[in-house]
Coordinates of C-alpha atoms in Angstrom, one line a residue:
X1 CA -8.4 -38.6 3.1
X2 CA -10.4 -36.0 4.3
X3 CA -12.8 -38.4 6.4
X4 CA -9.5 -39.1 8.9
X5 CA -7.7 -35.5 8.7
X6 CA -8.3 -35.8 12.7
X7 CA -5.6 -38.6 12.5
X8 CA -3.1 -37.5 9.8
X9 CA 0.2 -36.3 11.9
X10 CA 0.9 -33.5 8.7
X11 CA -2.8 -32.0 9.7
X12 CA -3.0 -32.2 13.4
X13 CA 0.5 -31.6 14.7
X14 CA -0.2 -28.1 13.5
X15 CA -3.7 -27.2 15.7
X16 CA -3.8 -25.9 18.7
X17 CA -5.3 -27.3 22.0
X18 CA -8.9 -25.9 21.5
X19 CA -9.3 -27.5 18.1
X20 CA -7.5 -30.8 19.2
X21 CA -10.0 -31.1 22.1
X22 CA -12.9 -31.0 19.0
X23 CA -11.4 -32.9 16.1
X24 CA -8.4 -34.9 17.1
X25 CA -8.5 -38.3 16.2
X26 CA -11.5 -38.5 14.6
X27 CA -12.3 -40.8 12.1
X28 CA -15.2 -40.7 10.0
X29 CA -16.9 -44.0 8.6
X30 CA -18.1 -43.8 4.9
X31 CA -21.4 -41.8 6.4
X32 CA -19.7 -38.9 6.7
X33 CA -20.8 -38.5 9.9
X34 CA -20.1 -35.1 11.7
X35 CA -20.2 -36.2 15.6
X36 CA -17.5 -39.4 16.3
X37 CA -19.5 -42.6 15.7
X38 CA -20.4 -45.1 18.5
X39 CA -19.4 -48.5 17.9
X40 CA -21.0 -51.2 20.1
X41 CA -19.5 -54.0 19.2
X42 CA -17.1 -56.4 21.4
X43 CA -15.6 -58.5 18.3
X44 CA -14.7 -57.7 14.2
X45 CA -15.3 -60.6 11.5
X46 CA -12.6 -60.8 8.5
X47 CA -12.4 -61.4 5.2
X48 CA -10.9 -64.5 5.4
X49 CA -9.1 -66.7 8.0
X50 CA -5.3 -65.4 7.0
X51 CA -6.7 -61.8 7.6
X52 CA -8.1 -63.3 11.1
X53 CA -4.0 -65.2 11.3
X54 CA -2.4 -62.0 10.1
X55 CA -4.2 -59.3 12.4
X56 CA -3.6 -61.2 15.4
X57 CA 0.1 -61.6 14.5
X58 CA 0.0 -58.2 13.5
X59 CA 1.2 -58.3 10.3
X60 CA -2.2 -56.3 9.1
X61 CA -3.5 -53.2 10.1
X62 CA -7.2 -53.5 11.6
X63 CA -9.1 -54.3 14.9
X64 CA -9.4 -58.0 16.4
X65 CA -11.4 -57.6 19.7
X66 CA -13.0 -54.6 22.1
X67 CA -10.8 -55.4 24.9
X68 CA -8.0 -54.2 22.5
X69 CA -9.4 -51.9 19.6
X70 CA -12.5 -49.9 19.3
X71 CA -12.7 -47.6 16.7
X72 CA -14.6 -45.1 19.3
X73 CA -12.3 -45.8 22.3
X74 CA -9.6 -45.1 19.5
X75 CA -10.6 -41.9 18.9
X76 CA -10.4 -40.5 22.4
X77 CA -7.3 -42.1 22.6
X78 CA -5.8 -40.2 19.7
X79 CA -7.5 -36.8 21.4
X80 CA -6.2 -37.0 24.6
X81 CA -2.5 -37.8 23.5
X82 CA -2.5 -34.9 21.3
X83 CA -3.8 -32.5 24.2
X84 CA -1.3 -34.2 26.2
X85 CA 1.5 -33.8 23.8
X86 CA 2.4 -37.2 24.3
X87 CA 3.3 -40.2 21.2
X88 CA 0.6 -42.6 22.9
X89 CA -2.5 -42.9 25.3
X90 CA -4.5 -46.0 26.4
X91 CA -7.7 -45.3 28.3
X92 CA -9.1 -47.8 31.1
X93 CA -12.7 -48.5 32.5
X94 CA -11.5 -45.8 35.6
X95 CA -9.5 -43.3 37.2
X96 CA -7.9 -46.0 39.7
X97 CA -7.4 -48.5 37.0
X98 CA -5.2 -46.2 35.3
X99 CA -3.4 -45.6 38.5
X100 CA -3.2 -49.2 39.0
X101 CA -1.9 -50.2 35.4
X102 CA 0.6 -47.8 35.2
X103 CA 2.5 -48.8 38.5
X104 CA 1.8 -52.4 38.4
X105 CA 2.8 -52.6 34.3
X106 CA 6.5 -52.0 35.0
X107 CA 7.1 -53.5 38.7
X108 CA 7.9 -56.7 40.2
X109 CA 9.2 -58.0 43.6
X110 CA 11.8 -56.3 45.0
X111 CA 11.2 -53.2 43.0
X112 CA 11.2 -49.9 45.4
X113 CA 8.3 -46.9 44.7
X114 CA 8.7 -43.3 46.3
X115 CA 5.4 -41.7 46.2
X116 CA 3.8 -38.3 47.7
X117 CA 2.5 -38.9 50.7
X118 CA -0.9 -36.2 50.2
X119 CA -2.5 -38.4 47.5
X120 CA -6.3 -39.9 46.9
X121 CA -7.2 -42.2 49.4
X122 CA -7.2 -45.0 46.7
X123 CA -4.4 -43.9 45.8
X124 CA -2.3 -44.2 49.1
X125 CA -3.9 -47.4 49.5
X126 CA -2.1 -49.2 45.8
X127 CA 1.3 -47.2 48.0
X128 CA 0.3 -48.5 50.9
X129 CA -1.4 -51.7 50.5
X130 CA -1.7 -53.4 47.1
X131 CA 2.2 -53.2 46.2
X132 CA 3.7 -54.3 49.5
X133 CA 1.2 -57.5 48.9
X134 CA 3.4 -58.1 45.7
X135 CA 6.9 -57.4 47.1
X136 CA 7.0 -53.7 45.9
X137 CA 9.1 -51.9 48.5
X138 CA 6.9 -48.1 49.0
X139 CA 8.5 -44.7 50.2
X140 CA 6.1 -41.9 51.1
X141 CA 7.4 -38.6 51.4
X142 CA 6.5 -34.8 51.4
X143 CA 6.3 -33.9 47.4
X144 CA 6.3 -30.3 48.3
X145 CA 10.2 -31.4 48.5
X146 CA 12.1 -32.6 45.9
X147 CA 15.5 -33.1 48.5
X148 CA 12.7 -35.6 49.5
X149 CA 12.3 -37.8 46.9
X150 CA 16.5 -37.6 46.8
X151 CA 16.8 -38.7 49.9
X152 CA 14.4 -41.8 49.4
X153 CA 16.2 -42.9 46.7
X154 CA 17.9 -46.5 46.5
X155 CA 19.4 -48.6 44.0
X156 CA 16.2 -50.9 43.6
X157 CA 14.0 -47.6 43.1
X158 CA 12.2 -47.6 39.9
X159 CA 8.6 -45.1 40.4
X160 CA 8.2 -41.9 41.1
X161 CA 4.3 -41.7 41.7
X162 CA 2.5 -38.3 42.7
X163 CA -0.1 -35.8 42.4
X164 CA -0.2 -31.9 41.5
X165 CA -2.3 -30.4 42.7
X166 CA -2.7 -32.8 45.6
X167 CA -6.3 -34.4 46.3
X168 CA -7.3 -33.0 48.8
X169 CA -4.7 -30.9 50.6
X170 CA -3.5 -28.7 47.2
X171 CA -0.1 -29.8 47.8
X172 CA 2.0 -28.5 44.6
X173 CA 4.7 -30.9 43.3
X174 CA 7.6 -29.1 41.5
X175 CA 7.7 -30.9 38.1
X176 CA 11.2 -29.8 36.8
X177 CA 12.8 -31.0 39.3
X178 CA 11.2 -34.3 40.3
X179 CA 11.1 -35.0 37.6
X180 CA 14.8 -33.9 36.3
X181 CA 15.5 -36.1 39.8
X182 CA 13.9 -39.5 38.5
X183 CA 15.8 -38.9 35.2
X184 CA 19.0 -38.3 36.0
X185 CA 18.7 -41.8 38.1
X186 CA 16.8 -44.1 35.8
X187 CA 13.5 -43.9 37.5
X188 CA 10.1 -43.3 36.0
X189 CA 8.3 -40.8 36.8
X190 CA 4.1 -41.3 37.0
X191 CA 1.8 -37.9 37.7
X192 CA -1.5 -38.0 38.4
X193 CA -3.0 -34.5 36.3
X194 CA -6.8 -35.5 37.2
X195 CA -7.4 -32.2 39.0
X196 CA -5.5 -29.8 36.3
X197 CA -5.9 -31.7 33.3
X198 CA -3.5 -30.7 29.9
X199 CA -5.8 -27.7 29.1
X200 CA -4.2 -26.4 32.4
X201 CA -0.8 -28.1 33.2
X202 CA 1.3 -30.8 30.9
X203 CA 3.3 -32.7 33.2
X204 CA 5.2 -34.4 29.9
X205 CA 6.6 -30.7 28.5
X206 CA 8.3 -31.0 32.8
X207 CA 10.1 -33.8 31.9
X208 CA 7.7 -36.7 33.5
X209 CA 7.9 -39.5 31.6
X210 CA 4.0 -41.1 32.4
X211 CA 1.1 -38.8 33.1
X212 CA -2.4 -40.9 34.6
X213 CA -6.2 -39.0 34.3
X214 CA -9.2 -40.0 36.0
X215 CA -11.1 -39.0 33.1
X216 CA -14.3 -39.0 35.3
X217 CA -13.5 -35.5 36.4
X218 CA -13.0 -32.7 34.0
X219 CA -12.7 -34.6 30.9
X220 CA -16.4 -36.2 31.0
X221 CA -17.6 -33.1 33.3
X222 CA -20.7 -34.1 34.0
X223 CA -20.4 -36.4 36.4
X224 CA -21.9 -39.0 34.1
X225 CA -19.5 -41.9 33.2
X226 CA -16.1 -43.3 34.7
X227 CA -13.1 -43.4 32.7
X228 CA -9.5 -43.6 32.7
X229 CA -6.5 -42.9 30.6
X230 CA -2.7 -43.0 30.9
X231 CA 0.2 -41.2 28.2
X232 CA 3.4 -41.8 27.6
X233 CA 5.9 -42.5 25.1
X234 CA 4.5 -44.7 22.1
X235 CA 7.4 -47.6 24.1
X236 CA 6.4 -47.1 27.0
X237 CA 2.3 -47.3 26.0
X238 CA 3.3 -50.3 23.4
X239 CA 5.6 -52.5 25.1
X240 CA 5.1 -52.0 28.9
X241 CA 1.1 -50.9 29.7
X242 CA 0.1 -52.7 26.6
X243 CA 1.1 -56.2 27.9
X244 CA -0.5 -55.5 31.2
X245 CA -3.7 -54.0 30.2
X246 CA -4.4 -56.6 27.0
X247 CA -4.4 -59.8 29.7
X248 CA -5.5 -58.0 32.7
X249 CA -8.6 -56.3 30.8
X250 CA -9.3 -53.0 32.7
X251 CA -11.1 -51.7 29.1
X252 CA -13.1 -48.7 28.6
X253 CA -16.3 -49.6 27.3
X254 CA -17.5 -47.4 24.1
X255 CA -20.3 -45.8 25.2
X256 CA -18.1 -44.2 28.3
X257 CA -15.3 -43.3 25.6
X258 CA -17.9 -41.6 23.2
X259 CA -19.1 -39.5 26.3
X260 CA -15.7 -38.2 27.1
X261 CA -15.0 -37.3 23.6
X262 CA -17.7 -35.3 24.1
X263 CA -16.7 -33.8 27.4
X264 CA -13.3 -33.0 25.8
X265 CA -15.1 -30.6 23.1
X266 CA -16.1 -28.1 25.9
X267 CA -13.0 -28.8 28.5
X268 CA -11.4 -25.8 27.8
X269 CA -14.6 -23.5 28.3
X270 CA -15.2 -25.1 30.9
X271 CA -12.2 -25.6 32.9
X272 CA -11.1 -22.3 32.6
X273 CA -14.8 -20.5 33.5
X274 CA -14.5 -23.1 36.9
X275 CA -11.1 -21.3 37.4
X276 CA -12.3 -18.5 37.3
X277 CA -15.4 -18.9 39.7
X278 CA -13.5 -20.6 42.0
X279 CA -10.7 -18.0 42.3
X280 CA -13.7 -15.6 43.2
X281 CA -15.2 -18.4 45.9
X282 CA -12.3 -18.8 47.2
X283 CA -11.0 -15.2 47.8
X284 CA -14.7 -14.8 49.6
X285 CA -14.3 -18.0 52.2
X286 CA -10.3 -16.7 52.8
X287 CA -11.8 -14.4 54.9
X288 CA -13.9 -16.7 56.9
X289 CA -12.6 -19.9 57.6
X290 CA -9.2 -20.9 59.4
X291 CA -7.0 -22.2 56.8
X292 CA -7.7 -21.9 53.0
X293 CA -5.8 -24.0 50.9
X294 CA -5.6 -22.5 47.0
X295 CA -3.0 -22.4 44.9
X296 CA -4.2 -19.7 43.1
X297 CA -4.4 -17.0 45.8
X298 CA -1.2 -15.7 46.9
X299 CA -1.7 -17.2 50.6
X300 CA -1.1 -20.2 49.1
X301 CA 2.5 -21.5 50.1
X302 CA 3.2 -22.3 46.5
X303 CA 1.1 -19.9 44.8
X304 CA 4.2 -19.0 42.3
X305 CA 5.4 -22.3 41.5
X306 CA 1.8 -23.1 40.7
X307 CA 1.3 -20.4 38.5
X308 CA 4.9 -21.3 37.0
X309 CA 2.9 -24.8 35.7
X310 CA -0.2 -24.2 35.5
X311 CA -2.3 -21.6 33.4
X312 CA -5.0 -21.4 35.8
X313 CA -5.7 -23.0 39.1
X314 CA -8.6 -25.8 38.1
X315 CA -11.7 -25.6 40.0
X316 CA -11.4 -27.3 43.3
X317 CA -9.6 -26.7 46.6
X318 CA -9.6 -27.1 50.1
X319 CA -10.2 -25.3 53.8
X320 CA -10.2 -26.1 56.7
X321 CA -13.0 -25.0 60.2
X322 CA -13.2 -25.8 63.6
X323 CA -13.5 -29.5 63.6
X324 CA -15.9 -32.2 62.1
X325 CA -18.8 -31.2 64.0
X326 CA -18.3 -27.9 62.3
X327 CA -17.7 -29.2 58.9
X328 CA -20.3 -31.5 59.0
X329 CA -22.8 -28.5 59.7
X330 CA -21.5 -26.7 57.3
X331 CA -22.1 -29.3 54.4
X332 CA -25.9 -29.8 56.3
X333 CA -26.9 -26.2 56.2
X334 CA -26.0 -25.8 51.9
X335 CA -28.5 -25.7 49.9
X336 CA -27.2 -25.1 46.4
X337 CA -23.9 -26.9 46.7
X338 CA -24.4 -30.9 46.8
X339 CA -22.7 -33.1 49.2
X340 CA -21.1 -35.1 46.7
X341 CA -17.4 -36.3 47.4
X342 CA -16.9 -36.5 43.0
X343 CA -14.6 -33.2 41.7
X344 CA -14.7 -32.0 38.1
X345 CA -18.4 -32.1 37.6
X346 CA -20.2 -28.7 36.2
X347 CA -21.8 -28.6 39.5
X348 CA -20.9 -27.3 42.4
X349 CA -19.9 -30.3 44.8
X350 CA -18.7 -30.3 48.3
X351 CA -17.0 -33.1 50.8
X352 CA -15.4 -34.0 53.8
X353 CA -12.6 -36.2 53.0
X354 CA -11.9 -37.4 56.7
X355 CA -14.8 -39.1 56.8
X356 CA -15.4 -39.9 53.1
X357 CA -12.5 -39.8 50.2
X358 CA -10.2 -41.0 53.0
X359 CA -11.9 -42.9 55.1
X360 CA -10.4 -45.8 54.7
X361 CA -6.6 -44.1 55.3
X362 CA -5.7 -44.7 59.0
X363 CA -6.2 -41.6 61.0
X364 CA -2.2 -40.8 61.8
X365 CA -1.8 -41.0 57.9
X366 CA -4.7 -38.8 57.3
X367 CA -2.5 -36.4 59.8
X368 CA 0.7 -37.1 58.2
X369 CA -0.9 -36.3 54.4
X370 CA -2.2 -33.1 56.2
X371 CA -5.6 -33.9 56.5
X372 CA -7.5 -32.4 59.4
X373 CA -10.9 -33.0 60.8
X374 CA -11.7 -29.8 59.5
X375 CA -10.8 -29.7 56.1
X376 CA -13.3 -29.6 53.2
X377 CA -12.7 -30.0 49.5
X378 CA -14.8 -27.9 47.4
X379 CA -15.4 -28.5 43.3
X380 CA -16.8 -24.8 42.4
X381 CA -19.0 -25.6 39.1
X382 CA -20.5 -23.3 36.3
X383 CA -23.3 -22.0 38.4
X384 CA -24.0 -18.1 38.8
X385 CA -20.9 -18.2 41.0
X386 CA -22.4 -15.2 43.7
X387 CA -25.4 -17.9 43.8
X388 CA -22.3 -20.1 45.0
X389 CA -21.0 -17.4 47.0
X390 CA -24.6 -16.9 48.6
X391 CA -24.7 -20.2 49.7
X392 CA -21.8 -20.5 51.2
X393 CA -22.2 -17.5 53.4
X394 CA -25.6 -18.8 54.4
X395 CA -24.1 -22.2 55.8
X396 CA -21.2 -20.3 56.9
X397 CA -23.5 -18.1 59.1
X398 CA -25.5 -21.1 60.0
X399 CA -22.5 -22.8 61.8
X400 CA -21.2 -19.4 63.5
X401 CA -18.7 -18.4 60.9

């Protein structure tokens, strides 16, 4: 028994978030080993063919094939949802394919979406493109407002989909009452938490119903491998993504699982030293650029309801210059800070979504999400944060600000 204390409900119900994020879920193979195992293996052999029968029919516990069961994928799986708080958690090969699986699992033609309109650029493209193509009626509105989503409201509406924080505009969703709202109507409400992640905001304890990770960003942390997750209720995760994800096949290989796990065991260090660093960066560029977009500084429009759900304010946010000339000088003259359009990494990483993250959105939606030619998005790391600071003045300088 006390090989698998990281998965007995008694045990683990009882820790806190820090230790969760470092033994939750594990499961220890007769070694005894201390770090989660790393199983690389795509099928399991059985005893017997009425073991093989009565697995697949799932009359017996055990694992039949990688694209369902992994012991290692397992484990993060069992982490995440208890950092979550949530009954159940599947993980996918990436951030999008989460995204993906968790709209697609539970629509069909003639089916009605309202999402935020600021969103990722591959996410307004599944609102704006890949669901239309399958009949899904989409509504994009300003998520800052939840008379918004109200108003967008029809009979055939099943989805609510956004994202709080935004990416890239910072745009804060309240959660209470969206998703009260989606509730109270039957609808189900899907967040996007990539940029806080549940050691800073837990959409589920709001009221939403599904919450989706790019667990690329602050849950690996390193910028090393892609990976997705989404959590829900152990229905919801059983008998609507599970369908959809078992035939479709968007899997998380083991090795990218393993490094996550990994990631997890220093998320809350890390997220919260990020914070911190980039509270200090960005009360330096307030000062020096034309519009800085934080939700942790007070000049941030919904500085209060952020810090209402959120313990701290993540790492990365926006501002805005002059122009693109401007911006694009600005990212040329850095020398510390990469040009890099990933968020979440331990390293300082800087980008122009216009002509990058959001490239592909047409340019009056770009407008529309509140996306200027001017606006950078910045992911402050775990640097020396006045060598951050430094280096921003220097390009600032460089560029006449």
């Amino acid at each position: 028994m006390k090989r698998k204390t990281g998965q007995d409900p008694s045990i683990t119900r009882h820790w806190r978030p820090a230790t969760q994020a470092v033994r939750g879920g594990t499961a220890r193979s007769e070694w005894g080993e201390t770090s989660e195992a790393l199983f690389l293996t795509s099928g399991y052999s059985y005893d017997c063919a009425a073991d093989a029968a009565a697995r697949f029919a799932g009359e017996q516990e055990g694992m039949t094939y990688s694209r369902l069961q992994n012991p290692t994928v397992e484990m993060l799986e069992q982490r995440i949802a208890l950092l979550e708080g949530a009954q159940s958690c599947r993980t996918m090969a990436t951030g999008m394919a989460a995204m993906t699986a968790a709209l697609l699992c539970q629509l069909s033609s003639g089916d009605h979406v309202v999402a935020g309109r600021a969103a990722f650029g591959s996410c307004r493209w599944l609102v704006d493109t890949l669901l239309p193509k399958f009949g899904i009626a989409t509504t994009t509105v300003d998520a800052r407002d939840p008379d918004a989503f109200r108003a967008a409201i029809r009979p055939e509406t099943k989805v609510f989909f956004f994202e709080t924080p935004a990416n890239p505009t910072m745009d804060v969703v309240d959660l209470q009452a969206v998703c009260g709202l989606a509730r109270a109507h039957g609808i189900t409400s899907v967040v996007d938490n990539a940029f806080a992640t549940p050691a800073l905001q837990r959409p589920l304890d709001f009221g939403a119903d599904v919450v989706a990770y790019s667990a690329t960003k602050m849950m690996d942390g390193q910028g090393r491998v892609l990976a997705g997750a989404v959590c829900g209720s152990e229905k919801f995760i059983t008998e609507t993504l599970l369908p959809f994800t078992r035939n479709t096949g968007p899997t998380l290989s083991a090795f990218n699982a393993w490094v996550v796990l990994k990631g997890l065991e220093t998320l809350d260090l890390r997220i919260r030293r990020q914070s911190e660093n980039a509270l200090a960066v960005g009360r330096f560029l307030e000062a020096r650029v034309a519009r800085m977009l934080h939700p942790g500084l007070p000049s941030h429009p919904q500085h209060n309801l952020a810090m209402q759900q959120m313990s701290a304010c993540g790492p990365i946010f926006a501002f805005e210059v002059a122009g693109r000339a401007q911006a694009h000088g600005l990212l040329d003259a850095l020398a510390l800070v990469d040009i890099s359009n990933n968020i979440g990494d331990s390293r300082s990483l800087m980008t122009h979504p216009a002509s990058t993250t959001h490239s592909g959105v047409a340019e009056d939606k770009r407008l529309e999400m509140g996306i200027s030619e001017g606006m950078l998005r910045l992911n402050v790391g775990l640097e020396d944060v006045q060598d951050v600071i430094d280096d921003l003045d220097a390009a600032l300088r460089a560029v006449g600000l």
